[in-house]
Amino acid sequence: QSLNKHRNHWQSQHLDSNVTMPKSEDEEGWKKFCLGERVYSGTDAVSDNENLGIDYIKMGFPPLLSIVSRMNQATVTSVLEYLISWFGEKKFTPELGRWLYALLACLEKPLLPEAHSLIRQLARRCSEVRVLEENKNEEQISALNLIICLVSRYFDQRDLADEPS
C-alpha cells in the first residue's frame, strides 16, 4: 500500500544514466540486472582494487523504489518468475532476497493465477533451502522465514505457513 501511495512520485524521478532496465521478456538480462554478473556467472571473488565506487553491472542493481515503481504487474510477475527459476537451481543470496522481497511488495492483490503459482513455488523452495541449510546461517534463515511468512500470511496461502510450536 505504501509503495502504491508513492508510485507516482518515484515514477516521476529520473533514473541514473547507468540504469538501463531490460525488456520484460529478457530473462537473462533481468537476472544480470538484479543479481549482478558476479552472482550470475558464479564468480564470488571481488575483483582487486575496485574501490572507486559500486559497479552495479557486477554487483546488480538494488531494488530501488525508482526502479520497481516503473514495473507494471506483468513485468513484476515475469521478473519474479525469472528469479524463482534461478533460485530453483542456485543458492540463496542477499541480492536475491532483496529483489524477491521488493517484487512481493509490488504484487497487487487479488493475484493472477500465474502469480499465485509462482509465490507458492517460492515459499516451497524457501522451505527446502531452510531445511538444507547445514551451517544455520541466522541471517539467511531469517530472510527465508520472512519470505515464507509473507507468502503464507499476506497472500493467504495458509497451508504453506509454519505451524506455531
GROMACS .gro file of C-alpha atoms in nm:
model
  165
    1GLN     CA    1   0.000   0.000   0.000
    2SER     CA    2   0.284   0.233   0.087
    3LEU     CA    3   0.456   0.151  -0.241
    4ASN     CA    4   0.140   0.229  -0.437
    5LYS     CA    5   0.095   0.555  -0.248
    6HIS     CA    6   0.441   0.672  -0.354
    7ARG     CA    7   0.449   0.514  -0.701
    8ASN     CA    8   0.363   0.837  -0.888
    9HIS     CA    9   0.636   1.029  -0.709
   10TRP     CA   10   0.902   0.769  -0.782
   11GLN     CA   11   0.796   0.725  -1.143
   12SER     CA   12   0.848   1.097  -1.196
   13GLN     CA   13   1.207   1.077  -1.067
   14HIS     CA   14   1.479   1.036  -1.327
   15LEU     CA   15   1.677   0.714  -1.325
   16ASP     CA   16   2.053   0.748  -1.317
   17SER     CA   17   2.208   0.733  -1.661
   18ASN     CA   18   2.374   0.397  -1.581
   19VAL     CA   19   2.036   0.227  -1.513
   20THR     CA   20   1.900   0.056  -1.823
   21MET     CA   21   1.613  -0.175  -1.737
   22PRO     CA   22   1.586  -0.486  -1.957
   23LYS     CA   23   1.276  -0.558  -2.161
   24SER     CA   24   1.011  -0.759  -1.976
   25GLU     CA   25   1.079  -1.078  -2.177
   26ASP     CA   26   1.461  -1.065  -2.140
   27GLU     CA   27   1.515  -1.334  -1.876
   28GLU     CA   28   1.896  -1.333  -1.885
   29GLY     CA   29   1.901  -0.953  -1.884
   30TRP     CA   30   1.684  -0.936  -1.571
   31LYS     CA   31   1.891  -1.197  -1.388
   32LYS     CA   32   2.207  -0.997  -1.458
   33PHE     CA   33   2.033  -0.668  -1.374
   34CYS     CA   34   1.903  -0.791  -1.036
   35LEU     CA   35   2.180  -1.024  -0.924
   36GLY     CA   36   2.481  -0.874  -1.099
   37GLU     CA   37   2.726  -1.050  -1.324
   38ARG     CA   38   2.929  -1.166  -1.023
   39VAL     CA   39   2.643  -1.376  -0.881
   40TYR     CA   40   2.500  -1.458  -1.225
   41SER     CA   41   2.826  -1.607  -1.353
   42GLY     CA   42   2.903  -1.772  -1.020
   43THR     CA   43   3.229  -1.586  -0.957
   44ASP     CA   44   3.208  -1.479  -0.596
   45ALA     CA   45   3.555  -1.325  -0.596
   46VAL     CA   46   3.553  -0.949  -0.558
   47SER     CA   47   3.785  -0.805  -0.821
   48ASP     CA   48   4.101  -0.642  -0.698
   49ASN     CA   49   4.124  -0.271  -0.618
   50GLU     CA   50   3.785  -0.161  -0.746
   51ASN     CA   51   3.709   0.072  -0.458
   52LEU     CA   52   3.621   0.354  -0.695
   53GLY     CA   53   3.251   0.311  -0.625
   54ILE     CA   54   2.993   0.039  -0.670
   55ASP     CA   55   2.992  -0.131  -1.008
   56TYR     CA   56   2.624  -0.216  -1.045
   57ILE     CA   57   2.689  -0.421  -1.358
   58LYS     CA   58   2.899  -0.660  -1.146
   59MET     CA   59   2.704  -0.627  -0.820
   60GLY     CA   60   2.349  -0.599  -0.956
   61PHE     CA   61   2.116  -0.307  -0.909
   62PRO     CA   62   1.938  -0.286  -0.576
   63PRO     CA   63   1.556  -0.289  -0.597
   64LEU     CA   64   1.526   0.087  -0.551
   65LEU     CA   65   1.178   0.241  -0.548
   66SER     CA   66   1.275   0.445  -0.853
   67ILE     CA   67   1.328   0.114  -1.036
   68VAL     CA   68   1.046  -0.110  -0.909
   69SER     CA   69   0.784   0.165  -0.931
   70ARG     CA   70   0.837   0.168  -1.309
   71MET     CA   71   0.749  -0.200  -1.338
   72ASN     CA   72   0.392  -0.291  -1.432
   73GLN     CA   73   0.228  -0.607  -1.292
   74ALA     CA   74   0.322  -0.815  -1.598
   75THR     CA   75   0.688  -0.719  -1.558
   76VAL     CA   76   0.681  -0.781  -1.181
   77THR     CA   77   0.537  -1.128  -1.244
   78SER     CA   78   0.790  -1.202  -1.520
   79VAL     CA   79   1.091  -1.093  -1.314
   80LEU     CA   80   0.958  -1.287  -1.016
   81GLU     CA   81   0.932  -1.594  -1.240
   82TYR     CA   82   1.291  -1.547  -1.367
   83LEU     CA   83   1.434  -1.509  -1.017
   84ILE     CA   84   1.235  -1.802  -0.876
   85SER     CA   85   1.357  -2.024  -1.160
   86TRP     CA   86   1.713  -1.904  -1.084
   87PHE     CA   87   1.660  -1.982  -0.714
   88GLY     CA   88   1.538  -2.330  -0.807
   89GLU     CA   89   1.887  -2.417  -0.932
   90LYS     CA   90   2.116  -2.188  -0.732
   91LYS     CA   91   2.180  -2.087  -0.374
   92PHE     CA   92   2.005  -1.806  -0.191
   93THR     CA   93   2.195  -1.477  -0.191
   94PRO     CA   94   2.126  -1.144  -0.017
   95GLU     CA   95   2.078  -0.981  -0.361
   96LEU     CA   96   1.815  -1.240  -0.450
   97GLY     CA   97   1.640  -1.194  -0.116
   98ARG     CA   98   1.619  -0.816  -0.157
   99TRP     CA   99   1.471  -0.848  -0.504
  100LEU     CA  100   1.221  -1.118  -0.405
  101TYR     CA  101   1.102  -0.903  -0.113
  102ALA     CA  102   1.068  -0.594  -0.334
  103LEU     CA  103   0.880  -0.784  -0.604
  104LEU     CA  104   0.643  -0.935  -0.346
  105ALA     CA  105   0.581  -0.580  -0.221
  106CYS     CA  106   0.493  -0.476  -0.578
  107LEU     CA  107   0.247  -0.761  -0.637
  108GLU     CA  108  -0.108  -0.634  -0.628
  109LYS     CA  109  -0.395  -0.832  -0.481
  110PRO     CA  110  -0.603  -1.008  -0.599
  111LEU     CA  111  -0.331  -1.217  -0.758
  112LEU     CA  112  -0.345  -1.356  -1.107
  113PRO     CA  113  -0.335  -1.739  -1.118
  114GLU     CA  114   0.023  -1.736  -1.256
  115ALA     CA  115   0.137  -1.518  -0.966
  116HIS     CA  116  -0.037  -1.750  -0.717
  117SER     CA  117   0.151  -2.046  -0.855
  118LEU     CA  118   0.483  -1.855  -0.855
  119ILE     CA  119   0.465  -1.741  -0.494
  120ARG     CA  120   0.366  -2.088  -0.377
  121GLN     CA  121   0.665  -2.229  -0.565
  122LEU     CA  122   0.883  -1.963  -0.398
  123ALA     CA  123   0.762  -2.048  -0.047
  124ARG     CA  124   0.818  -2.421  -0.105
  125ARG     CA  125   1.171  -2.356  -0.234
  126CYS     CA  126   1.247  -2.134   0.068
  127SER     CA  127   1.130  -2.417   0.296
  128GLU     CA  128   1.354  -2.668   0.116
  129VAL     CA  129   1.658  -2.441   0.137
  130ARG     CA  130   1.589  -2.366   0.504
  131VAL     CA  131   1.587  -2.739   0.587
  132LEU     CA  132   1.907  -2.800   0.390
  133GLU     CA  133   2.093  -2.505   0.544
  134GLU     CA  134   2.362  -2.701   0.730
  135ASN     CA  135   2.551  -2.419   0.896
  136LYS     CA  136   2.228  -2.250   1.007
  137ASN     CA  137   2.326  -1.905   0.883
  138GLU     CA  138   2.091  -1.696   1.101
  139GLU     CA  139   2.067  -1.410   0.852
  140GLN     CA  140   1.976  -1.642   0.567
  141ILE     CA  141   1.726  -1.839   0.776
  142SER     CA  142   1.559  -1.510   0.882
  143ALA     CA  143   1.531  -1.399   0.518
  144LEU     CA  144   1.381  -1.733   0.413
  145ASN     CA  145   1.139  -1.721   0.708
  146LEU     CA  146   1.027  -1.370   0.608
  147ILE     CA  147   0.951  -1.476   0.251
  148ILE     CA  148   0.759  -1.784   0.369
  149CYS     CA  149   0.565  -1.568   0.616
  150LEU     CA  150   0.476  -1.308   0.350
  151VAL     CA  151   0.353  -1.570   0.106
  152SER     CA  152   0.155  -1.761   0.367
  153ARG     CA  153   0.006  -1.474   0.567
  154TYR     CA  154  -0.018  -1.169   0.340
  155PHE     CA  155  -0.104  -1.361   0.023
  156ASP     CA  156  -0.335  -1.602   0.212
  157GLN     CA  157  -0.152  -1.925   0.137
  158ARG     CA  158  -0.208  -2.051   0.493
  159ASP     CA  159  -0.129  -2.413   0.408
  160LEU     CA  160   0.233  -2.306   0.349
  161ALA     CA  161   0.266  -2.131   0.686
  162ASP     CA  162   0.489  -2.268   0.959
  163GLU     CA  163   0.291  -2.429   1.235
  164PRO     CA  164   0.325  -2.248   1.568
  165SER     CA  165   0.523  -2.465   1.806
   0.00000   0.00000   0.00000
